[in-house]
Amino acid sequence: KMKQKALILFFLVLVLSCSDNNQKLLPNSSGNINNISVVSSVDIWQGRVGEVIRENFARPIYGLPQIEPVFSLSHIPSKIFTGFATKSRTILKIDISETEGVFNFKNTYASPQRIIQVTGSTPEKIITTINQNMNAIYSALYFNEIQEKQRRIAKNLNQTQAIKKSTGLTLRFPSAYRVAKVDTNFVWIRRDIETGSVNLFISRYNDKNNSSILKIRDSISKHHIPGPVENTFMSIDPIYTPNSQQINIGGKQILETRGLWEIQGQFMAGPFINYQFKSDTKQDEYIMLDGFVYSPGSSKREYVFELEAIMRSIKN
């Protein structure tokens, strides 16, 4: 039996290593960004394993004004995982099996496609494996989606040189965005949507005092991003505590902050995602990228995600 399993595993590896070369022969995958197909038996999905998956992968995103999950999950019973169902772009596959572990497959049935398979001999063992590998599984899925979003963005890029000229940085963003404002060391791009706008500013500034991100963001937006009425401007909502963490993009140490902004007295508010990092060129010089969304009454997950995919394309 072990020999048979080893053969199957070897065959899978073989198929996978060939699959990258045969990409042209594979059908196109289907599936929206941040949508994951969970393939498992109905019992597994309805039991404790399903609960653990929902708790971790459909948990609310921090920094949005309403509750929206990190991923939208749809269940495909293992029995019907054939034909069109196998063309899903992002799949989390849960199987009862004597072989335990987490396996990562690329472009098996369609392209582009990512399948993460978690196996264990009992539901309890599967839960243990998921919990032990949660960060790795979550990151693999999340960055797979970022990559796919960037691939889609790359199909129709805005060719403006304004950001490069004004801030020395390059960003890859869709042609649907326009340059709303250019100043010395400052650029603001935005795209209009049915319910409002998706925005991003890039600013280079000096700061000898090591001021807080929030203070700097408020002073930049006060100076450059006016509200709808005279003497109104965007500032960070003090009631909702912003959340910061260190991230690494292309070897750059970046402080990422997520929270909510508001325009006082104007009933205008929304989510923001902010990157701050030290400039390579001058001491006490910093660069700030800030993506913010105004879209009252609508879901904002995909807009913030698009901004993150753009911000992660930064190069200088």
Coordinates of C-alpha atoms in Angstrom, one line a residue:
K1 CA 0.0 0.0 0.0
M2 CA 2.9 2.4 0.9
K3 CA 4.5 1.5 -2.4
Q4 CA 1.3 2.4 -4.2
K5 CA 1.1 5.7 -2.4
A6 CA 4.7 6.5 -3.2
L7 CA 4.0 5.8 -6.8
I8 CA 0.9 8.1 -6.8
L9 CA 2.9 10.8 -5.1
F10 CA 5.8 10.4 -7.6
F11 CA 3.2 10.5 -10.5
L12 CA 1.7 13.7 -9.0
V13 CA 5.1 15.4 -8.8
L14 CA 5.8 14.3 -12.4
V15 CA 2.5 15.7 -13.7
L16 CA 3.0 18.9 -11.8
S17 CA 6.5 19.4 -13.1
C18 CA 5.2 18.9 -16.6
S19 CA 2.2 21.0 -16.1
D20 CA 4.2 24.3 -16.1
N21 CA 5.5 23.4 -19.6
N22 CA 2.1 22.4 -20.8
Q23 CA 0.4 25.6 -19.6
K24 CA -0.8 26.4 -23.1
L25 CA -2.7 23.1 -23.2
L26 CA -4.6 23.7 -20.0
P27 CA -8.0 25.4 -20.0
N28 CA -8.3 28.8 -18.4
S29 CA -9.2 28.7 -14.7
S30 CA -12.2 30.6 -13.4
G31 CA -12.9 32.4 -10.1
N32 CA -13.0 35.9 -8.8
I33 CA -10.1 37.3 -6.7
N34 CA -10.3 36.3 -3.0
N35 CA -12.8 33.5 -3.8
I36 CA -11.7 30.0 -2.6
S37 CA -13.3 26.7 -3.5
V38 CA -13.2 24.4 -0.5
V39 CA -13.3 20.8 -1.8
S40 CA -14.2 18.2 0.9
S41 CA -16.9 15.7 1.8
V42 CA -20.1 17.2 3.1
D43 CA -19.5 15.8 6.6
I44 CA -16.1 17.4 6.8
W45 CA -17.5 20.8 5.7
Q46 CA -20.4 20.7 8.1
G47 CA -18.3 19.4 11.0
R48 CA -15.5 20.9 13.1
V49 CA -13.0 21.0 10.2
G50 CA -15.4 23.2 8.2
E51 CA -15.8 25.5 11.3
V52 CA -12.0 25.9 11.6
I53 CA -11.7 26.7 7.9
R54 CA -14.5 29.4 8.2
E55 CA -13.1 30.9 11.4
N56 CA -9.7 31.3 9.9
F57 CA -10.2 32.0 6.2
A58 CA -13.5 33.9 6.3
R59 CA -12.6 36.0 9.3
P60 CA -13.4 39.7 9.1
I61 CA -10.7 42.0 7.5
Y62 CA -9.3 44.6 9.9
G63 CA -9.7 48.2 8.9
L64 CA -13.0 48.0 7.0
P65 CA -16.1 49.9 8.1
Q66 CA -18.4 46.9 7.8
I67 CA -17.7 43.2 8.3
E68 CA -16.3 41.6 5.2
P69 CA -14.4 38.3 5.1
V70 CA -10.8 38.0 4.0
F71 CA -11.9 35.2 1.5
S72 CA -15.3 34.2 0.2
L73 CA -15.5 30.5 0.6
S74 CA -17.7 28.2 -1.5
H75 CA -18.0 24.5 -0.8
I76 CA -17.6 21.8 -3.6
P77 CA -18.5 18.3 -2.3
S78 CA -15.6 15.9 -3.2
K79 CA -18.1 13.7 -5.1
I80 CA -18.8 16.3 -7.7
F81 CA -15.2 17.6 -8.0
T82 CA -15.0 16.7 -11.7
G83 CA -15.3 18.5 -15.0
F84 CA -16.0 22.3 -14.7
A85 CA -15.6 22.2 -10.9
T86 CA -11.9 21.4 -11.2
K87 CA -11.3 24.6 -13.2
S88 CA -11.6 26.8 -10.0
R89 CA -8.5 29.1 -9.8
T90 CA -7.9 28.8 -6.1
I91 CA -8.8 25.5 -4.3
L92 CA -8.4 24.3 -0.7
K93 CA -8.8 20.5 -0.8
I94 CA -9.4 18.6 2.4
D95 CA -9.0 14.8 2.2
I96 CA -9.1 11.9 4.7
S97 CA -5.9 10.0 4.0
E98 CA -3.3 7.9 5.8
T99 CA -0.7 10.3 4.4
E100 CA -0.7 13.4 6.5
G101 CA 0.4 16.9 5.5
V102 CA 0.0 20.0 3.4
F103 CA 0.6 19.8 -0.3
N104 CA 0.9 22.6 -2.8
F105 CA 0.0 22.1 -6.5
K106 CA 0.1 24.6 -9.4
N107 CA -1.8 24.5 -12.7
T108 CA -3.1 20.9 -12.3
Y109 CA -6.4 21.1 -14.1
A110 CA -6.4 24.7 -15.4
S111 CA -4.1 27.8 -15.6
P112 CA -3.5 29.8 -13.5
Q113 CA -4.4 27.6 -10.6
R114 CA -3.3 27.0 -7.0
I115 CA -4.4 23.9 -5.1
I116 CA -3.5 23.5 -1.4
Q117 CA -4.4 20.0 -0.2
V118 CA -4.6 19.2 3.5
T119 CA -4.7 15.5 4.5
G120 CA -5.0 13.5 7.7
S121 CA -6.3 10.1 8.8
T122 CA -9.1 11.7 11.0
P123 CA -10.9 15.1 11.1
E124 CA -9.0 15.8 14.4
K125 CA -5.7 15.2 12.7
I126 CA -6.7 17.4 9.8
I127 CA -7.5 20.2 12.3
T128 CA -4.1 19.8 14.0
T129 CA -2.4 20.0 10.6
I130 CA -4.3 23.1 9.6
N131 CA -3.6 24.8 12.9
Q132 CA 0.1 24.0 12.8
N133 CA 0.4 25.2 9.2
M134 CA -2.1 28.1 9.4
N135 CA 0.3 30.9 8.6
A136 CA 1.9 29.1 5.7
I137 CA -1.5 28.1 4.2
Y138 CA -3.0 31.5 4.7
S139 CA 0.1 33.3 3.2
A140 CA 0.2 31.0 0.2
L141 CA -3.5 31.7 -0.6
Y142 CA -3.3 35.4 0.1
F143 CA -0.1 36.1 -1.9
N144 CA -1.5 33.9 -4.7
E145 CA -4.4 36.3 -4.9
I146 CA -2.1 39.4 -4.8
Q147 CA 0.0 37.9 -7.7
E148 CA -3.1 37.2 -9.7
K149 CA -4.4 40.7 -9.1
Q150 CA -1.1 42.1 -10.3
R151 CA -1.2 39.8 -13.3
R152 CA -4.6 41.2 -14.3
I153 CA -3.5 44.8 -13.6
A154 CA -0.4 44.3 -15.9
K155 CA -2.7 43.7 -18.9
N156 CA -3.6 47.4 -19.1
L157 CA -1.2 49.7 -17.3
N158 CA -1.3 53.4 -16.9
Q159 CA 1.9 54.7 -18.6
T160 CA 2.2 58.1 -16.8
Q161 CA 5.7 59.2 -15.8
A162 CA 4.3 61.6 -13.2
I163 CA 5.1 59.4 -10.2
K164 CA 8.6 58.7 -11.4
K165 CA 9.3 62.4 -12.1
S166 CA 7.9 63.7 -8.8
T167 CA 8.9 61.0 -6.3
G168 CA 11.5 58.8 -8.0
L169 CA 9.3 55.7 -7.5
T170 CA 7.6 53.4 -10.0
L171 CA 4.2 51.8 -9.4
R172 CA 2.2 49.5 -11.7
F173 CA -1.4 50.5 -11.7
P174 CA -4.4 50.2 -14.1
S175 CA -5.1 52.7 -16.8
A176 CA -8.5 53.3 -15.2
Y177 CA -6.7 55.5 -12.7
R178 CA -5.9 59.2 -13.5
V179 CA -3.4 61.5 -12.0
A180 CA -5.5 63.9 -9.8
K181 CA -2.7 66.1 -8.5
V182 CA 1.1 66.5 -8.8
D183 CA 3.3 68.6 -6.6
T184 CA 6.9 68.5 -5.5
N185 CA 7.5 65.1 -4.0
F186 CA 3.7 64.3 -4.1
V187 CA 1.4 62.5 -6.5
W188 CA -2.3 61.6 -6.0
I189 CA -3.9 59.1 -8.4
R190 CA -7.6 58.1 -8.3
R191 CA -10.2 56.1 -10.2
D192 CA -13.9 57.0 -10.1
I193 CA -16.3 54.2 -9.3
E194 CA -20.1 54.2 -9.4
T195 CA -20.3 54.8 -5.6
G196 CA -17.3 57.1 -5.1
S197 CA -13.6 56.8 -5.7
V198 CA -10.5 54.6 -5.1
N199 CA -7.4 56.8 -4.3
L200 CA -3.7 56.5 -3.7
F201 CA -1.1 59.2 -2.8
I202 CA 2.7 58.9 -2.8
S203 CA 4.6 61.4 -0.8
R204 CA 8.3 62.0 0.0
Y205 CA 9.0 64.0 3.1
N206 CA 11.6 64.8 5.7
D207 CA 11.0 64.0 9.4
K208 CA 13.8 64.5 11.9
N209 CA 11.4 64.1 14.9
N210 CA 10.3 60.5 14.2
S211 CA 6.6 61.7 14.2
S212 CA 3.8 59.2 14.3
I213 CA 2.4 57.8 11.0
L214 CA -1.0 59.2 11.9
K215 CA 0.3 62.7 12.5
I216 CA 2.2 62.7 9.2
R217 CA -0.8 61.2 7.2
D218 CA -3.1 63.9 8.6
S219 CA -0.7 66.7 7.8
I220 CA -0.2 65.4 4.2
S221 CA -3.9 65.0 3.6
K222 CA -4.7 68.4 5.1
H223 CA -2.2 70.0 2.7
H224 CA -3.0 68.1 -0.4
I225 CA -6.4 66.4 -0.2
P226 CA -9.3 68.8 0.4
G227 CA -12.8 67.8 1.6
P228 CA -15.9 68.7 -0.3
V229 CA -16.4 72.0 1.7
E230 CA -13.8 74.7 2.3
N231 CA -11.6 74.1 5.4
T232 CA -12.5 70.4 5.5
F233 CA -9.9 67.6 5.0
M234 CA -9.4 63.9 5.5
S235 CA -8.0 62.8 8.8
I236 CA -7.7 59.5 10.7
D237 CA -10.8 58.4 12.6
P238 CA -9.6 58.5 16.2
I239 CA -12.3 56.1 17.5
Y240 CA -11.1 53.1 15.4
T241 CA -7.6 52.2 16.5
P242 CA -5.3 51.8 13.4
N243 CA -3.4 48.6 13.3
S244 CA 0.3 48.5 12.2
Q245 CA 2.7 45.7 11.3
Q246 CA 6.1 45.4 9.7
I247 CA 6.1 43.9 6.2
N248 CA 8.9 43.2 3.7
I249 CA 8.6 44.0 0.0
G250 CA 11.5 43.3 -2.2
G251 CA 13.9 43.5 0.7
K252 CA 12.4 46.8 1.9
Q253 CA 11.3 47.1 5.5
I254 CA 7.9 48.8 5.4
L255 CA 5.5 49.8 8.2
E256 CA 2.0 48.9 7.1
T257 CA -1.0 50.6 8.8
R258 CA -4.7 49.9 8.3
G259 CA -7.5 51.9 9.7
L260 CA -10.4 54.3 8.9
W261 CA -10.4 57.9 7.7
E262 CA -13.1 60.5 8.0
I263 CA -13.9 64.1 7.0
Q264 CA -15.2 65.8 10.1
G265 CA -18.8 67.1 9.9
Q266 CA -19.2 65.7 6.4
F267 CA -20.4 62.2 7.0
M268 CA -17.6 61.0 4.7
A269 CA -15.4 58.1 5.8
G270 CA -13.8 54.9 4.6
P271 CA -10.8 52.5 4.9
F272 CA -7.2 53.2 4.3
I273 CA -4.0 51.2 3.9
N274 CA -0.7 53.0 4.5
Y275 CA 3.0 52.1 3.8
Q276 CA 5.8 54.1 5.3
F277 CA 9.5 53.4 4.8
K278 CA 12.9 55.1 4.9
S279 CA 14.2 56.6 1.6
D280 CA 17.5 55.0 0.3
T281 CA 18.8 58.4 -0.7
K282 CA 18.7 60.9 2.1
Q283 CA 18.9 60.7 5.9
D284 CA 15.6 61.7 7.7
E285 CA 13.8 61.3 4.4
Y286 CA 10.7 59.0 4.3
I287 CA 8.3 57.8 1.7
M288 CA 4.6 57.3 2.3
L289 CA 2.1 55.5 0.1
D290 CA -1.5 55.7 1.2
G291 CA -4.5 54.0 -0.5
F292 CA -8.0 55.1 0.6
V293 CA -11.5 54.3 -0.6
Y294 CA -14.7 56.3 -0.5
S295 CA -17.6 54.1 -1.4
P296 CA -20.5 54.5 1.0
G297 CA -22.9 51.7 1.3
S298 CA -20.9 49.2 -0.8
S299 CA -18.5 46.4 -0.2
K300 CA -14.9 47.7 0.0
R301 CA -12.7 44.6 0.2
E302 CA -11.8 44.4 -3.5
Y303 CA -10.9 48.1 -3.7
V304 CA -8.6 47.9 -0.7
F305 CA -7.1 44.7 -2.1
E306 CA -6.5 46.4 -5.5
L307 CA -4.7 49.2 -3.7
E308 CA -2.5 46.7 -1.8
A309 CA -1.7 44.9 -5.0
I310 CA -0.6 48.3 -6.6
M311 CA 1.3 49.4 -3.5
R312 CA 3.2 46.0 -3.4
S313 CA 4.5 46.7 -7.0
I314 CA 6.6 49.6 -5.7
K315 CA 10.2 50.0 -6.9
N316 CA 12.7 52.9 -6.6

